[in-house]
Tab-separated table of C-alpha atoms in Angstrom:
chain	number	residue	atom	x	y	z
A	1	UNK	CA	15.024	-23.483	-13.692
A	2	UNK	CA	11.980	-21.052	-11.986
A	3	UNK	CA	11.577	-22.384	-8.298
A	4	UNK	CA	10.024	-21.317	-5.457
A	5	UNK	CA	12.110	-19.375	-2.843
A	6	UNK	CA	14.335	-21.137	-0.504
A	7	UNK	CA	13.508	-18.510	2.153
A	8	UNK	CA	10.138	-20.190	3.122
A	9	UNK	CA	12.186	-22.767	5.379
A	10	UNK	CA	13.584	-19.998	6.934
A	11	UNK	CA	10.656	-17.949	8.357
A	12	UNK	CA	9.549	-18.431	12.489
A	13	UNK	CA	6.137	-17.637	12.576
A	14	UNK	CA	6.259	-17.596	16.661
A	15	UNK	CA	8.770	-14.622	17.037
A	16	UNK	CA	7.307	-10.909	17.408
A	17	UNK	CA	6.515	-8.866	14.043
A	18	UNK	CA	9.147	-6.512	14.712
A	19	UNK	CA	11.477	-8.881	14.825
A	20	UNK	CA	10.489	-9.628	10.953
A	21	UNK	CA	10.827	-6.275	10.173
A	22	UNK	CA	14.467	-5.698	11.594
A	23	UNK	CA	15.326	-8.733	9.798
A	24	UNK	CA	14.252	-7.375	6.471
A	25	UNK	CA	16.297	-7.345	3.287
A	26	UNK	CA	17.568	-3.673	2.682
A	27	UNK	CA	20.364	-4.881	0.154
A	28	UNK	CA	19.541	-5.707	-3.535
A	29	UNK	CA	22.511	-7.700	-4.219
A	30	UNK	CA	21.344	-9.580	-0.988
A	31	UNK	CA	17.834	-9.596	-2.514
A	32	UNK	CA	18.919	-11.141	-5.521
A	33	UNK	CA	21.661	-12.934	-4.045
A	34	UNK	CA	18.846	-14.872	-2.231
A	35	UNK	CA	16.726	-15.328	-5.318
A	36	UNK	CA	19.430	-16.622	-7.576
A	37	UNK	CA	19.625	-13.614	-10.110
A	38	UNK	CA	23.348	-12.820	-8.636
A	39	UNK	CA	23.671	-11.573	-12.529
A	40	UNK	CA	21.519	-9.045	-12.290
A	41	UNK	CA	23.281	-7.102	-10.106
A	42	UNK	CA	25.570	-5.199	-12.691
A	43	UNK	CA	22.266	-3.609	-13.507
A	44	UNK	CA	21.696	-1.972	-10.555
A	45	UNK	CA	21.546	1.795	-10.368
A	46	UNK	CA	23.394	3.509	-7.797
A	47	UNK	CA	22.855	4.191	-4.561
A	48	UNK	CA	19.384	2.510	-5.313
A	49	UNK	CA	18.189	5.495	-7.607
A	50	UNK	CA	17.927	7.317	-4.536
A	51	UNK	CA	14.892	5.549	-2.878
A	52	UNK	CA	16.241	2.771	-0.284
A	53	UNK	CA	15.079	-0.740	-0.419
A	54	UNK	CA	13.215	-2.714	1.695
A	55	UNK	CA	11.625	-5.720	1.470
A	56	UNK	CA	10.637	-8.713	4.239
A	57	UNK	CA	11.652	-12.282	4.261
A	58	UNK	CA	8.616	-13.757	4.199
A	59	UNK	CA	7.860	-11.300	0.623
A	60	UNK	CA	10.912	-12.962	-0.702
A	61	UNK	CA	9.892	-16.274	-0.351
A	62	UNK	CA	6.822	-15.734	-2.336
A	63	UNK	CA	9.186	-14.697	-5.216
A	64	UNK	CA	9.911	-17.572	-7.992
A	65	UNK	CA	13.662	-18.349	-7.633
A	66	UNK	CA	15.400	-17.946	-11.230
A	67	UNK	CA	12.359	-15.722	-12.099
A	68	UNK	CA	14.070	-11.947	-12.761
A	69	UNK	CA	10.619	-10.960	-14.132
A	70	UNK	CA	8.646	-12.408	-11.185
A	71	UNK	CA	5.852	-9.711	-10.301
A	72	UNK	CA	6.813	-9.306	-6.857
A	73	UNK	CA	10.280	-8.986	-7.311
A	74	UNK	CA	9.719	-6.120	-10.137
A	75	UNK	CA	7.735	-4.486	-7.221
A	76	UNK	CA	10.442	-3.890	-4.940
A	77	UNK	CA	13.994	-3.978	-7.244
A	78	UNK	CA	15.552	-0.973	-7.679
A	79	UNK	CA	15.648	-0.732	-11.975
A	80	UNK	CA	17.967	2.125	-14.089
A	81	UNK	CA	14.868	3.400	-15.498
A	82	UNK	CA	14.132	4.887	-12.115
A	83	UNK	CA	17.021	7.407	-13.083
A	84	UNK	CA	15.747	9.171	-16.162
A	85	UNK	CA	14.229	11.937	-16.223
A	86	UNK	CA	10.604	11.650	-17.703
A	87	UNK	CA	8.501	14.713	-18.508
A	88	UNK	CA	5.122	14.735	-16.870
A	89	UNK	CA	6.527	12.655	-13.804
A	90	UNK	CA	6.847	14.836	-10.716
A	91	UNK	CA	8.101	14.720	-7.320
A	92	UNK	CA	4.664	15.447	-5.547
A	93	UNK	CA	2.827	13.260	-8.220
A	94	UNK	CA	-0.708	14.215	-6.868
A	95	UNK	CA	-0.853	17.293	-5.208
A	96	UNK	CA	0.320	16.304	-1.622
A	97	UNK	CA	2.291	19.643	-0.507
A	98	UNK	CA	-0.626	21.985	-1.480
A	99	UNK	CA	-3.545	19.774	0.377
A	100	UNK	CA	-1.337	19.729	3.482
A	101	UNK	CA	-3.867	21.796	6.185
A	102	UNK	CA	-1.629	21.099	9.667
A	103	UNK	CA	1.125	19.542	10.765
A	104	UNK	CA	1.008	15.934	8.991
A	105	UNK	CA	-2.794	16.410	7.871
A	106	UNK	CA	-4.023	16.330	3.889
A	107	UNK	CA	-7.269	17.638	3.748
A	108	UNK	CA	-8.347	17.121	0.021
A	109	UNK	CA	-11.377	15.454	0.182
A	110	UNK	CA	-15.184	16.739	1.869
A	111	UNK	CA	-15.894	14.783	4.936
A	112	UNK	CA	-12.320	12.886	5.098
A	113	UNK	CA	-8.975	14.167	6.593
A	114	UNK	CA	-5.737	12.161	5.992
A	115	UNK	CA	-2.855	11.822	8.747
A	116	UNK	CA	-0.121	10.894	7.543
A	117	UNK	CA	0.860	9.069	10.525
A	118	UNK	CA	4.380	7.358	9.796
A	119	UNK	CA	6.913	7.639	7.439
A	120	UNK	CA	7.825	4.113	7.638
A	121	UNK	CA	7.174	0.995	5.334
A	122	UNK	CA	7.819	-2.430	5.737
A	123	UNK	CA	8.547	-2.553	1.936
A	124	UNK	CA	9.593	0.071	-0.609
A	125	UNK	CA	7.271	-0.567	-3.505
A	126	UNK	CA	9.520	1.410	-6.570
A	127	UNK	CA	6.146	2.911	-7.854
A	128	UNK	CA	5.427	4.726	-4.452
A	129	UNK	CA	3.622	7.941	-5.261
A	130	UNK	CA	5.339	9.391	-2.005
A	131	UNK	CA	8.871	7.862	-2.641
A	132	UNK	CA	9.715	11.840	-2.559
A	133	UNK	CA	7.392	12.805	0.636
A	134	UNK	CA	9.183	14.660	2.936
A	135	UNK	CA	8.358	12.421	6.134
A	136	UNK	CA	10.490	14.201	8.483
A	137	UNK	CA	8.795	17.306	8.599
A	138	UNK	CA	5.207	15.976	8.080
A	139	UNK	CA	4.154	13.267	10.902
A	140	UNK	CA	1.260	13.377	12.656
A	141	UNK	CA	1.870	11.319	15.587
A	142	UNK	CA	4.913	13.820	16.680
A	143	UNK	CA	3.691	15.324	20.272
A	144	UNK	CA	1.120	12.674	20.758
A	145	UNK	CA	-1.002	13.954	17.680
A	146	UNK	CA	-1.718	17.182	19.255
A	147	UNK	CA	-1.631	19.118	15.679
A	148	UNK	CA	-3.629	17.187	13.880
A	149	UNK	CA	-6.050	16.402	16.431
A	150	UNK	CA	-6.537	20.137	16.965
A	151	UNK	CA	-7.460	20.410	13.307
A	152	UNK	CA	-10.281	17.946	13.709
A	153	UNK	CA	-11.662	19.867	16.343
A	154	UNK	CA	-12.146	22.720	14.617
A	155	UNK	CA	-13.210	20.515	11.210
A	156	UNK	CA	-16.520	19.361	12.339
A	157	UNK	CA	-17.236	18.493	8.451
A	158	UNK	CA	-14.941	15.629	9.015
A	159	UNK	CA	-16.939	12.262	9.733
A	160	UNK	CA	-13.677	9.715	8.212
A	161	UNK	CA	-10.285	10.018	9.499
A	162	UNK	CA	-8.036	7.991	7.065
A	163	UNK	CA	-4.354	6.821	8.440
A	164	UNK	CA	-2.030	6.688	5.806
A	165	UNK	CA	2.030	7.434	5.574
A	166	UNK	CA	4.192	5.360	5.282
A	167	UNK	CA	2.485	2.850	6.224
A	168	UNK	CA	0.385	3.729	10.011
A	169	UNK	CA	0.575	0.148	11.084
A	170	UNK	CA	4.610	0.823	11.045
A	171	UNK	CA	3.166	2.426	14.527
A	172	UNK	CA	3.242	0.640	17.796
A	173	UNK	CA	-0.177	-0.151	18.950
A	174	UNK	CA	0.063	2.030	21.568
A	175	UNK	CA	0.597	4.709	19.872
A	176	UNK	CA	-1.889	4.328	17.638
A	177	UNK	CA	-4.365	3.739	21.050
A	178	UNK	CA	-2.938	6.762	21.983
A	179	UNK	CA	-4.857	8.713	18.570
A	180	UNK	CA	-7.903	6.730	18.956
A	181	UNK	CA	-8.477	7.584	23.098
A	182	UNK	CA	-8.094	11.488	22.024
A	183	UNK	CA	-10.351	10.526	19.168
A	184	UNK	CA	-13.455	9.696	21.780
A	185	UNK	CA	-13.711	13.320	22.279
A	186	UNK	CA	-14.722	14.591	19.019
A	187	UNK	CA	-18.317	12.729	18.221
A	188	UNK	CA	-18.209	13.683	14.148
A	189	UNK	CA	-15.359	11.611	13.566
A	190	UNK	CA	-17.349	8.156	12.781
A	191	UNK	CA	-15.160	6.122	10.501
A	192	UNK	CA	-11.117	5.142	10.790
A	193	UNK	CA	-9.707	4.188	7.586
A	194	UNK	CA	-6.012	2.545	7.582
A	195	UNK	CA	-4.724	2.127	3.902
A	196	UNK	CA	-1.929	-0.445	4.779
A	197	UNK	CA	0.234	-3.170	3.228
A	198	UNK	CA	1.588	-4.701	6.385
A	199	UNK	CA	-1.206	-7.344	6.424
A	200	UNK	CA	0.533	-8.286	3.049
A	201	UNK	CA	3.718	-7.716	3.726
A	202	UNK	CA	4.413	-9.040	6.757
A	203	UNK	CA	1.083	-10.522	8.497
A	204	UNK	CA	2.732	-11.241	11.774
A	205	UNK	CA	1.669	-7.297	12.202
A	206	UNK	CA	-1.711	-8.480	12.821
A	207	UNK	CA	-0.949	-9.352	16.111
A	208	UNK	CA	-3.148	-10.201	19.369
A	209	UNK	CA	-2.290	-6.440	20.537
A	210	UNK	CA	-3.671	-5.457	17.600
A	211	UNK	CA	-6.731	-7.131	17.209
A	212	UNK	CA	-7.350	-6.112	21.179
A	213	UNK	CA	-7.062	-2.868	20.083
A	214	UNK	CA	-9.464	-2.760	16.601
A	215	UNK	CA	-12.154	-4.663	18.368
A	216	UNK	CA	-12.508	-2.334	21.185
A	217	UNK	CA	-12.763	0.803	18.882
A	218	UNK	CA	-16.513	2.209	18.427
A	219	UNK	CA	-15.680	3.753	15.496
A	220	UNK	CA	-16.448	1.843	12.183
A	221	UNK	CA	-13.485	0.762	10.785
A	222	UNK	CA	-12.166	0.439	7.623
A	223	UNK	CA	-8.631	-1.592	5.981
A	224	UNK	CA	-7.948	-0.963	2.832
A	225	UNK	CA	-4.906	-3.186	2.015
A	226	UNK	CA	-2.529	-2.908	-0.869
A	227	UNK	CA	-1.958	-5.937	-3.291
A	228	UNK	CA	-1.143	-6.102	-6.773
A	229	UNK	CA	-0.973	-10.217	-8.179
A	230	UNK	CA	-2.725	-12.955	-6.473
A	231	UNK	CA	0.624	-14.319	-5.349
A	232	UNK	CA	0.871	-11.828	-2.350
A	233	UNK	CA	-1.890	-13.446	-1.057
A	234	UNK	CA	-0.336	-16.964	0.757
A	235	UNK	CA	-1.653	-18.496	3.726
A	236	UNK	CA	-0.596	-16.098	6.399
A	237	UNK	CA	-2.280	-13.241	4.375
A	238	UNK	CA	-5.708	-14.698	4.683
A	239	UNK	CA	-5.408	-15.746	8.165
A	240	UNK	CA	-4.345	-12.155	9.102
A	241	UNK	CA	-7.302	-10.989	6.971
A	242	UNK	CA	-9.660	-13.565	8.996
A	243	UNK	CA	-7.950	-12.184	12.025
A	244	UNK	CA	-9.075	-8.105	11.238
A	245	UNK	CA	-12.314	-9.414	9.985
A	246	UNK	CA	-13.648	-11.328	13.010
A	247	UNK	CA	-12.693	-7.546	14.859
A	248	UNK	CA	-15.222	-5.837	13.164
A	249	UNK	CA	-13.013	-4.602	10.068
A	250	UNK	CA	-14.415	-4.286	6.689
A	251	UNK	CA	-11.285	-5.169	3.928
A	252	UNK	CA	-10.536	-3.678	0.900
A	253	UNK	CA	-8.084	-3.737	-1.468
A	254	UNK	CA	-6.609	-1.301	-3.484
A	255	UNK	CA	-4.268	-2.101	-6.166
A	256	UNK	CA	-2.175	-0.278	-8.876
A	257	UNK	CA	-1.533	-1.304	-12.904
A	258	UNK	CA	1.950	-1.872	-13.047
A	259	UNK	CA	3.835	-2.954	-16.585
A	260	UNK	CA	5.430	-6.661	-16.175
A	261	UNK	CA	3.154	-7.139	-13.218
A	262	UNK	CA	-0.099	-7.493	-13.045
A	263	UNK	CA	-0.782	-5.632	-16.873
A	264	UNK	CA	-3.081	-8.945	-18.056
A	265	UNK	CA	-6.752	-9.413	-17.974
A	266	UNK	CA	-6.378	-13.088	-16.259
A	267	UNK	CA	-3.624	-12.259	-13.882
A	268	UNK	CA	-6.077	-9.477	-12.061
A	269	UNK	CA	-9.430	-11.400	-12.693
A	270	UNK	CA	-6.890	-13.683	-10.451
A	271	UNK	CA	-6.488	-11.141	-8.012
A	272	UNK	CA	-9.777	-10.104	-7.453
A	273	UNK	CA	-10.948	-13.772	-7.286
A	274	UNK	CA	-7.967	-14.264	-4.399
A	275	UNK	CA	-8.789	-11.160	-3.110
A	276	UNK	CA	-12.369	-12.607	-2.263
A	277	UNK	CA	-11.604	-15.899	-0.876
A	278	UNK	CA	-9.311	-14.061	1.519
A	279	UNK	CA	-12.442	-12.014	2.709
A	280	UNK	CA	-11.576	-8.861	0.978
A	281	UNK	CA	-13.736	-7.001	-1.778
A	282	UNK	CA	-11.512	-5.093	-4.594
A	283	UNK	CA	-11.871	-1.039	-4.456
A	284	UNK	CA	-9.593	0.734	-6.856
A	285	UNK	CA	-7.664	-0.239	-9.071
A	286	UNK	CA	-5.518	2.944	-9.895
A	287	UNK	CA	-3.401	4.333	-13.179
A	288	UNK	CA	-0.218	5.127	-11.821
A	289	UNK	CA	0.663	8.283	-10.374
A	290	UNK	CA	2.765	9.635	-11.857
A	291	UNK	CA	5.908	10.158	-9.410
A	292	UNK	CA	9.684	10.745	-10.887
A	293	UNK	CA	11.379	7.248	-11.437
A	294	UNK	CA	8.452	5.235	-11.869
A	295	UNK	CA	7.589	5.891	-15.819
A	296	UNK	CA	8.621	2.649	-16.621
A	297	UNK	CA	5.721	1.129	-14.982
A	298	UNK	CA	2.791	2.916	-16.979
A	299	UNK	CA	0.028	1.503	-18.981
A	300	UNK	CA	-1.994	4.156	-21.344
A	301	UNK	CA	-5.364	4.812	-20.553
A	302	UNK	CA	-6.726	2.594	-23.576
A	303	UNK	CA	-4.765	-0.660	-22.483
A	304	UNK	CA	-6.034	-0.518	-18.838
A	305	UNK	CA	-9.511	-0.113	-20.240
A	306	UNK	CA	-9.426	-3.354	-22.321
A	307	UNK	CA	-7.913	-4.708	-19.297
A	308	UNK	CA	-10.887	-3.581	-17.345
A	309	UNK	CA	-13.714	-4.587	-20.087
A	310	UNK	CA	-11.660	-8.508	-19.547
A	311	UNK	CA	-11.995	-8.569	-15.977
A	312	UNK	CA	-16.034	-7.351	-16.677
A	313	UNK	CA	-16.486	-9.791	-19.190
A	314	UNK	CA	-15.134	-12.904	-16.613
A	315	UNK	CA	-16.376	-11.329	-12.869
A	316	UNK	CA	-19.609	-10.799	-11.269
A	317	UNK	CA	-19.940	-7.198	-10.284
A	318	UNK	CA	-18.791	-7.353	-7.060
A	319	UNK	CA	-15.271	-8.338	-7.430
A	320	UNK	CA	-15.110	-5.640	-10.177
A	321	UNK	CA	-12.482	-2.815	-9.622
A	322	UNK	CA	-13.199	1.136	-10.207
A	323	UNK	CA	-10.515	2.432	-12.702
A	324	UNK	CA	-9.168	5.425	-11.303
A	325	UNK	CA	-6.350	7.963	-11.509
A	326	UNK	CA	-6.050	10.628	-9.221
A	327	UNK	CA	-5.876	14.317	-9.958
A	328	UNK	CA	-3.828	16.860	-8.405
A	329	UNK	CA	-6.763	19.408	-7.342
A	330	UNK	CA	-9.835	17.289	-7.837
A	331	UNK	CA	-12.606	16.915	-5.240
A	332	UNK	CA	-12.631	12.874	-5.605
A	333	UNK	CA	-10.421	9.991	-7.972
A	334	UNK	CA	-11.180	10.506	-11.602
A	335	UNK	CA	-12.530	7.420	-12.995
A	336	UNK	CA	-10.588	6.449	-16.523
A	337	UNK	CA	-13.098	6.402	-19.164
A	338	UNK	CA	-12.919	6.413	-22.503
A	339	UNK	CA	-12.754	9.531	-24.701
């Protein structure tokens, strides 16, 4: 029998966010020890098909118990499929390494810069694009941002500074303060965009601190969050999402067509309906890039297209997605249209 996940009793709201994330499951016989699907476990690839696992409490107990097809838990469980070798699939899916323009800075874009600004996650989604990044040499917070701060300077043509990683909310408010103090001093940067997932991950991220911090910022500022099925989106998720918006935050989502997840017309006109009541307007919705170990999760161009003329035929405008992929090399996402 499917049930929901015993774990809910088990969260504590009060305690600090980084408490949640040390507490994290980083085991996938614990994950699906938790969830019932013990049995499972003999299919496990080894040493996680080289990409760790991480996933928070609080994600778990939005999982069905029982369910080993449940959306979320296809999201984050290590599969054998990750392990073959698929031709097409690459380690730097879309042209990361050749946009890189200082230390942890992707320019690839006119008027936008991207820092990648942690190499940490609060969950390992198995379709990552940069499950193959090499984070160690490429963060832009090392020496207080100096780098990449001394690329803006001389970038003038930049008005949008997007924080992206990892995930840049893995970052300590203060550090992130720390950026956005230095960024005062360099009048054509006008926007800060954070793509993130913590809101949805683990929403006790969007902390007091935090808000403090986004509401004092003159820049306008941009979240672009990361969900994929409606059933991300509890409780905690919107009030988070209440939380940014009352500090002056405009939300969007982006999401990505996934096989067994969210690759049915209803199940994202769901979404983007969810997506709204939460206070959050759907952006992209993007064909997978197309990363080593995550073929399995692919949807041709025509299916995502009927998907897309489904959600068009049932949604007002607004709450309608842009298909996109992106392109190694291209000046802006490509939108998927037919032939």
């Amino acid at each position: 029998m499917i049930t929901a996940s015993p774990l809910s009793a088990q969260q504590s709201p009060s305690k600090d966010w980084r408490h949640h994330w040390r507490e994290s499951v980083t085991d996938a016989r614990e994950l699906l020890n938790l969830l019932g699907l013990d049995a499972l476990t003999e299919s496990l690839p080894d040493a996680d098909a080289g990409f760790a696992v991480r996933v928070p409490r609080s994600f778990i107990a939005r999982m069905r118990h029982g369910d080993p097809r449940d959306p979320l838990l296809l999201q984050v469980l290590p599969q054998l499929a990750e392990c073959d070798e698929t031709p097409g699939y690459a380690a730097d899916a879309v042209g990361d390494m050749d946009a890189r323009s200082a230390h942890g800075v992707l320019h690839k874009y006119r008027g936008r810069a991207l820092l990648i600004a942690s190499g940490a996650c609060a969950v390992n989604c198995r379709y990552c694009f940069r499950r193959h990044f090499p984070y160690g040499e490429e963060i832009a917070a090392a020496a207080g941002w100096r780098e990449a701060l001394n690329y803006l300077r001389t970038h003038q043509d930049v008005e949008e500074l997007i924080l992206s990683g990892g995930d840049p909310l893995a970052l300590s408010t203060a550090k992130l303060t720390e950026l956005t103090t230095q960024l005062d001093t360099l009048p054509h940067v006008r926007r800060l965009r954070l793509h993130t997932r913590l809101p949805v991950v683990l929403p006790e991220r969007i902390d007091d601190t935090l808000i403090a911090w986004l509401g004092s910022l003159a820049l306008q500022k941009v979240v672009v969050l990361h969900a994929n099925h409606a059933r991300e989106l509890d409780e905690t998720v919107a009030a988070a999402c209440t939380r940014l918006r009352a500090a002056g935050v405009t939300l969007l989502n982006q999401s990505v067509l996934l096989r067994g997840v969210n690759d049915d017309g209803d199940t994202l006109c769901d979404l983007s309906s969810r997506l709204f009541e939460c206070g959050v307007l759907p952006y992209y919705l993007h064909q997978l890039d197309r990363v080593q170990g995550a073929a399995h999760f692919e949807i041709d161009d025509a299916r995502a297209l009927e998907l897309l003329a489904h959600m068009r035929d049932r949604l007002p405008g607004f709450l309608l997605p842009r298909l996109v992929r992106e392109v190694a090399g291209d000046p802006a996402k490509r939108p998927v249209e037919r032939p």
